Amino acid sequence: MEILETKKEITDRLHTVRLDGSDIGLVPTMGALHNGHASLISRAREENQTVVVSVFVNPTQFNDPQDLLKYPRTPERDIQLLGELQVDFVFIPGEKEMYPEPDERFFDLYPLDAVMEGKYRKNHFNGVAQIVTKLFDTIAPDRAYFGQKDFQQLVIVKRLVQLMGYNISIVACPIIREPDGLAMSSRNIRLSPEERQIAPFISQTLFKANKLKSNYSPSELKQWVIGQFRKRKAFKLEYFEIVDDTELKQVKEWSEHVITVGCIAVHLGKVRLIDNIIFN
Ligand code: AMP
């Protein structure tokens, strides 16, 4: 496994790889790796001759400076895990390498970025688009792997690929959960033991909502979820929305869409958690 810190190094190395006829799979991450990331990497390992994992905590997608400061960073552990997963290249640039000067680019992601995460985290998705395009331009992968855990991000990255005309397949990977149902997240390690114990209430509520779906309209189901969180004072529900899987529009009737998704963001203590469920 080679660990590279500059765009020039990785571009040069991948140029040789490509000349040998190898295809390239990219897994973009912000580090503090867990089994959710590992599942994306294993999938990339199965489907590509060369696997690149980027590890970079992207400052432009954080709207809250405190959140950026507190974001967990475990580079040594990450590199060890990436070695075990038989990754070929780790791209782990510093901030100046990715942003030698401020990135002024604006990406027109409307209306996908106007709802849910985009509504509560101003400019978040423009920052995501900035780093994803920089990574795609540098690495030029054949395939890039994204988790359904960040459902809105996945939809927006697919839109970005269309917008920019990239010849890159976006591979969507299912949410990996802890045995008690909590969606794996780098942020989970910031939960106190008490918070960690009750955190599965979020996914349990989504699973129950999925079971109740046939008895309720989308707006009734939304109200039911909101009501569940009203009863649990430790949780502060930011949003729960039922949307379709391409336009992220609020679903009014189940029958109008083939795939519908319930997306949630909740504050538990000082930690903001997101999760979602694809209804069936
Ligand atoms: P992050 O490091 O949080 O930016 O995540 C990097 C990639 O891993 C993103 O595409 C995430 O959607 C994905 N990911 C994070 N957590 C999970 C999970 N629990 N299951 C599946 N994918 C995940």
Short mmCIF file of C-alpha atoms and ligand atoms in Angstrom, two decimals:
data_model
loop_
_atom_site.label_atom_id
_atom_site.label_comp_id
_atom_site.label_asym_id
_atom_site.label_seq_id
_atom_site.Cartn_x
_atom_site.Cartn_y
_atom_site.Cartn_z
CA MET A 1 0.00 0.00 0.00
CA GLU A 2 1.33 3.43 -0.94
CA ILE A 3 0.49 6.50 1.12
CA LEU A 4 0.56 9.71 -0.90
CA GLU A 5 0.05 13.26 0.25
CA THR A 6 0.19 15.36 -2.89
CA LYS A 7 -2.01 15.59 -5.98
CA LYS A 8 1.06 15.37 -8.20
CA GLU A 9 2.26 12.12 -6.62
CA ILE A 10 -1.10 10.38 -6.88
CA THR A 11 -1.72 11.66 -10.43
CA ASP A 12 1.69 10.37 -11.54
CA ARG A 13 1.26 6.97 -9.88
CA LEU A 14 -2.25 6.48 -11.25
CA HIS A 15 -1.07 7.46 -14.73
CA THR A 16 1.24 4.41 -14.70
CA VAL A 17 -1.51 2.22 -13.27
CA ARG A 18 -3.88 3.28 -16.03
CA LEU A 19 -1.27 2.63 -18.73
CA ASP A 20 -1.17 -0.96 -17.46
CA GLY A 21 -4.90 -1.19 -18.25
CA SER A 22 -6.07 -1.25 -14.65
CA ASP A 23 -9.43 0.23 -13.64
CA ILE A 24 -9.64 2.45 -10.58
CA GLY A 25 -12.17 2.52 -7.73
CA LEU A 26 -12.24 5.49 -5.36
CA VAL A 27 -13.67 5.59 -1.84
CA PRO A 28 -13.73 9.15 -0.50
CA THR A 29 -13.72 9.36 3.32
CA MET A 30 -13.07 11.81 6.12
CA GLY A 31 -11.19 9.17 8.14
CA ALA A 32 -12.00 7.87 11.64
CA LEU A 33 -12.80 4.72 9.72
CA HIS A 34 -15.29 2.09 10.84
CA ASN A 35 -17.04 -0.92 9.33
CA GLY A 36 -19.34 1.31 7.27
CA HIS A 37 -16.29 2.63 5.42
CA ALA A 38 -14.82 -0.89 5.30
CA SER A 39 -17.92 -2.16 3.46
CA LEU A 40 -17.43 0.46 0.72
CA ILE A 41 -13.76 -0.40 0.47
CA SER A 42 -14.43 -4.16 0.26
CA ARG A 43 -16.96 -3.54 -2.51
CA ALA A 44 -14.41 -1.39 -4.36
CA ARG A 45 -11.80 -4.13 -3.82
CA GLU A 46 -14.11 -6.69 -5.47
CA GLU A 47 -14.92 -4.51 -8.46
CA ASN A 48 -11.64 -2.78 -9.36
CA GLN A 49 -8.04 -3.73 -10.03
CA THR A 50 -6.82 -0.63 -8.22
CA VAL A 51 -8.43 0.82 -5.09
CA VAL A 52 -7.78 4.37 -3.88
CA VAL A 53 -9.10 5.61 -0.53
CA SER A 54 -8.92 9.31 0.23
CA VAL A 55 -8.79 10.49 3.83
CA PHE A 56 -9.45 14.20 4.17
CA VAL A 57 -11.59 16.14 6.61
CA ASN A 58 -12.98 18.70 4.18
CA PRO A 59 -13.27 22.10 5.87
CA THR A 60 -15.58 23.65 3.27
CA GLN A 61 -18.45 21.28 4.05
CA PHE A 62 -18.57 22.22 7.74
CA ASN A 63 -20.90 25.09 8.49
CA ASP A 64 -20.02 24.94 12.20
CA PRO A 65 -16.33 25.58 13.05
CA GLN A 66 -16.73 23.69 16.37
CA ASP A 67 -17.96 20.62 14.50
CA LEU A 68 -14.88 20.74 12.26
CA LEU A 69 -12.58 21.14 15.26
CA LYS A 70 -14.16 18.23 17.12
CA TYR A 71 -14.39 15.91 14.13
CA PRO A 72 -12.57 12.68 15.17
CA ARG A 73 -9.18 12.09 13.58
CA THR A 74 -7.42 8.70 13.88
CA PRO A 75 -4.89 8.61 11.00
CA GLU A 76 -2.64 5.82 12.35
CA ARG A 77 -5.54 3.46 13.00
CA ASP A 78 -7.04 4.35 9.63
CA ILE A 79 -3.83 3.51 7.77
CA GLN A 80 -3.55 0.18 9.58
CA LEU A 81 -7.15 -0.73 8.68
CA LEU A 82 -6.64 0.34 5.06
CA GLY A 83 -3.61 -1.97 4.87
CA GLU A 84 -5.70 -4.87 6.19
CA LEU A 85 -8.35 -4.10 3.56
CA GLN A 86 -5.69 -4.37 0.83
CA VAL A 87 -6.09 -0.87 -0.45
CA ASP A 88 -3.52 0.06 -3.11
CA PHE A 89 -3.28 3.81 -2.55
CA VAL A 90 -4.18 6.04 0.37
CA PHE A 91 -4.48 9.69 -0.59
CA ILE A 92 -4.15 11.73 2.60
CA PRO A 93 -3.52 15.36 1.65
CA GLY A 94 -3.18 18.35 3.95
CA GLU A 95 -5.59 21.28 3.77
CA LYS A 96 -3.23 23.49 1.72
CA GLU A 97 -2.80 20.73 -0.81
CA MET A 98 -6.54 20.58 -1.54
CA TYR A 99 -7.20 24.30 -1.04
CA PRO A 100 -4.02 26.21 -2.02
CA GLU A 101 -6.38 29.17 -2.37
CA PRO A 102 -10.01 29.58 -1.31
CA ASP A 103 -12.40 27.69 -3.57
CA GLU A 104 -14.91 30.21 -4.92
CA ARG A 105 -16.79 27.74 -7.10
CA PHE A 106 -20.56 27.61 -6.77
CA PHE A 107 -22.41 24.48 -7.85
CA ASP A 108 -26.05 24.76 -8.82
CA LEU A 109 -27.51 21.80 -6.97
CA TYR A 110 -30.95 23.35 -6.49
CA PRO A 111 -33.45 22.05 -5.44
CA LEU A 112 -31.62 18.99 -4.09
CA ASP A 113 -29.59 21.11 -1.67
CA ALA A 114 -32.54 23.17 -0.42
CA VAL A 115 -34.03 20.47 1.82
CA MET A 116 -33.00 18.42 4.87
CA GLU A 117 -29.20 18.60 5.37
CA GLY A 118 -29.02 21.50 2.94
CA LYS A 119 -31.62 23.45 4.90
CA TYR A 120 -29.94 22.96 8.28
CA ARG A 121 -26.29 23.01 7.16
CA LYS A 122 -25.91 26.06 4.91
CA ASN A 123 -23.40 25.58 2.06
CA HIS A 124 -22.66 22.03 3.22
CA PHE A 125 -23.34 20.49 -0.18
CA ASN A 126 -21.45 23.18 -2.06
CA GLY A 127 -18.46 22.18 0.07
CA VAL A 128 -19.12 18.51 -0.68
CA ALA A 129 -19.27 19.33 -4.41
CA GLN A 130 -15.98 21.26 -4.16
CA ILE A 131 -14.06 18.38 -2.59
CA VAL A 132 -15.71 15.64 -4.65
CA THR A 133 -14.87 17.42 -7.92
CA LYS A 134 -11.29 18.01 -6.75
CA LEU A 135 -10.97 14.30 -5.93
CA PHE A 136 -12.62 13.20 -9.18
CA ASP A 137 -10.41 15.56 -11.22
CA THR A 138 -7.25 14.36 -9.46
CA ILE A 139 -7.94 10.63 -9.33
CA ALA A 140 -10.26 10.22 -12.34
CA PRO A 141 -11.68 6.92 -11.07
CA ASP A 142 -13.85 4.58 -13.12
CA ARG A 143 -16.09 4.01 -10.12
CA ALA A 144 -16.65 5.92 -6.88
CA TYR A 145 -18.30 4.42 -3.81
CA PHE A 146 -20.72 6.29 -1.55
CA GLY A 147 -22.82 5.11 1.39
CA GLN A 148 -26.61 5.31 1.58
CA LYS A 149 -26.05 6.46 5.16
CA ASP A 150 -25.64 9.93 3.64
CA PHE A 151 -28.59 9.50 1.32
CA GLN A 152 -28.94 13.12 0.24
CA GLN A 153 -25.21 13.32 -0.44
CA LEU A 154 -25.44 10.25 -2.66
CA VAL A 155 -28.28 11.78 -4.70
CA ILE A 156 -26.37 15.05 -5.00
CA VAL A 157 -23.14 13.34 -6.08
CA LYS A 158 -25.08 11.53 -8.82
CA ARG A 159 -26.47 14.90 -9.94
CA LEU A 160 -22.97 16.42 -9.82
CA VAL A 161 -21.67 13.70 -12.13
CA GLN A 162 -24.40 14.59 -14.66
CA LEU A 163 -23.80 18.32 -14.24
CA MET A 164 -20.04 18.04 -14.77
CA GLY A 165 -20.17 15.30 -17.40
CA TYR A 166 -17.88 12.93 -15.51
CA ASN A 167 -17.50 9.44 -16.89
CA ILE A 168 -17.61 7.89 -13.41
CA SER A 169 -20.08 5.29 -12.10
CA ILE A 170 -21.42 6.12 -8.67
CA VAL A 171 -21.88 2.93 -6.65
CA ALA A 172 -24.39 3.17 -3.78
CA CYS A 173 -23.62 0.97 -0.76
CA PRO A 174 -26.12 -0.01 1.99
CA ILE A 175 -26.00 1.35 5.54
CA ILE A 176 -23.91 -0.70 7.95
CA ARG A 177 -25.31 -0.79 11.48
CA GLU A 178 -24.12 -1.78 14.94
CA PRO A 179 -25.77 -4.97 16.28
CA ASP A 180 -28.31 -2.80 18.14
CA GLY A 181 -29.27 -0.98 14.93
CA LEU A 182 -27.39 2.30 15.36
CA ALA A 183 -26.01 3.40 11.99
CA MET A 184 -22.23 3.36 12.14
CA SER A 185 -20.75 6.85 12.08
CA SER A 186 -17.42 8.45 12.92
CA ARG A 187 -19.40 10.72 15.23
CA ASN A 188 -20.66 7.83 17.41
CA ILE A 189 -17.43 7.84 19.43
CA ARG A 190 -18.37 11.29 20.69
CA LEU A 191 -21.50 9.93 22.42
CA SER A 192 -21.32 9.45 26.20
CA PRO A 193 -21.94 5.86 27.41
CA GLU A 194 -25.50 6.85 28.39
CA GLU A 195 -26.15 8.50 25.03
CA ARG A 196 -24.68 5.53 23.19
CA GLN A 197 -27.06 3.24 25.06
CA ILE A 198 -30.19 5.13 24.00
CA ALA A 199 -29.01 6.14 20.49
CA PRO A 200 -30.58 3.05 18.80
CA PHE A 201 -33.97 4.68 19.47
CA ILE A 202 -33.39 6.55 16.21
CA SER A 203 -33.07 3.48 13.98
CA GLN A 204 -35.72 1.58 15.97
CA THR A 205 -38.18 4.39 15.24
CA LEU A 206 -37.33 4.22 11.53
CA PHE A 207 -37.78 0.43 11.50
CA LYS A 208 -41.17 0.79 13.24
CA ALA A 209 -42.20 3.50 10.79
CA ASN A 210 -41.42 1.09 7.96
CA LYS A 211 -43.74 -1.49 9.52
CA LEU A 212 -46.52 1.08 10.05
CA LYS A 213 -46.26 2.45 6.53
CA SER A 214 -49.18 0.51 5.09
CA ASN A 215 -51.57 1.95 7.71
CA TYR A 216 -50.63 5.60 7.32
CA SER A 217 -50.34 8.28 4.67
CA PRO A 218 -46.84 9.81 4.32
CA SER A 219 -47.86 12.93 6.29
CA GLU A 220 -49.47 10.80 9.05
CA LEU A 221 -46.34 8.68 9.28
CA LYS A 222 -44.22 11.81 9.52
CA GLN A 223 -46.38 13.07 12.38
CA TRP A 224 -46.09 9.68 14.11
CA VAL A 225 -42.28 9.86 13.99
CA ILE A 226 -42.30 13.46 15.25
CA GLY A 227 -44.57 12.32 18.11
CA GLN A 228 -42.19 9.52 19.09
CA PHE A 229 -39.34 12.00 19.49
CA ARG A 230 -41.50 14.45 21.46
CA LYS A 231 -41.80 11.77 24.15
CA ARG A 232 -38.02 11.30 24.42
CA LYS A 233 -36.54 14.49 25.82
CA ALA A 234 -32.90 13.41 25.40
CA PHE A 235 -33.36 13.64 21.62
CA LYS A 236 -33.88 16.85 19.70
CA LEU A 237 -35.37 16.01 16.33
CA GLU A 238 -34.13 18.39 13.66
CA TYR A 239 -36.10 16.93 10.78
CA PHE A 240 -37.81 13.81 9.54
CA GLU A 241 -38.81 13.89 5.89
CA ILE A 242 -40.25 11.29 3.58
CA VAL A 243 -38.83 11.91 0.10
CA ASP A 244 -38.44 10.21 -3.25
CA ASP A 245 -35.02 8.82 -4.17
CA THR A 246 -34.12 11.08 -7.10
CA GLU A 247 -35.64 14.54 -6.67
CA LEU A 248 -35.83 14.45 -2.85
CA LYS A 249 -39.35 15.86 -3.07
CA GLN A 250 -41.74 15.35 -0.17
CA VAL A 251 -43.87 12.30 -0.83
CA LYS A 252 -47.59 13.06 -0.71
CA GLU A 253 -48.92 9.66 -1.78
CA TRP A 254 -47.03 6.38 -1.49
CA SER A 255 -48.32 5.34 -4.91
CA GLU A 256 -46.64 8.29 -6.69
CA HIS A 257 -43.12 6.88 -6.29
CA VAL A 258 -41.45 3.49 -6.60
CA ILE A 259 -38.81 4.22 -3.98
CA THR A 260 -39.44 6.38 -0.91
CA VAL A 261 -36.96 7.17 1.85
CA GLY A 262 -37.44 8.44 5.41
CA CYS A 263 -34.52 10.70 6.32
CA ILE A 264 -33.84 11.88 9.85
CA ALA A 265 -31.44 14.19 11.71
CA VAL A 266 -31.40 14.19 15.52
CA HIS A 267 -29.30 15.89 18.17
CA LEU A 268 -28.34 13.64 21.06
CA GLY A 269 -26.39 15.65 23.62
CA LYS A 270 -23.72 17.49 21.62
CA VAL A 271 -23.74 15.02 18.75
CA ARG A 272 -25.80 15.35 15.59
CA LEU A 273 -26.75 12.02 14.07
CA ILE A 274 -28.36 11.23 10.72
CA ASP A 275 -29.97 8.05 9.51
CA ASN A 276 -32.54 6.95 6.94
CA ILE A 277 -34.64 4.04 5.82
CA ILE A 278 -35.66 2.97 2.34
CA PHE A 279 -39.31 1.99 2.81
CA ASN A 280 -40.57 -1.31 1.52
P1 AMP B 1 -17.47 10.03 5.87
O1 AMP B 1 -16.08 9.61 6.26
O2 AMP B 1 -18.41 10.14 7.01
O3 AMP B 1 -17.48 11.22 4.95
O4 AMP B 1 -18.04 8.82 5.01
C1 AMP B 1 -17.37 8.35 3.87
C2 AMP B 1 -18.29 7.46 3.09
O5 AMP B 1 -18.67 6.35 3.91
C3 AMP B 1 -19.60 8.16 2.69
O6 AMP B 1 -19.94 7.78 1.37
C4 AMP B 1 -20.58 7.65 3.70
O7 AMP B 1 -21.90 7.63 3.23
C5 AMP B 1 -20.07 6.24 3.93
N1 AMP B 1 -20.54 5.73 5.22
C6 AMP B 1 -20.39 6.33 6.44
N2 AMP B 1 -21.00 5.59 7.39
C7 AMP B 1 -21.57 4.53 6.77
C8 AMP B 1 -22.36 3.42 7.19
N3 AMP B 1 -22.70 3.25 8.45
N4 AMP B 1 -22.75 2.53 6.26
C9 AMP B 1 -22.42 2.70 4.96
N5 AMP B 1 -21.70 3.71 4.48
C10 AMP B 1 -21.27 4.63 5.36
#
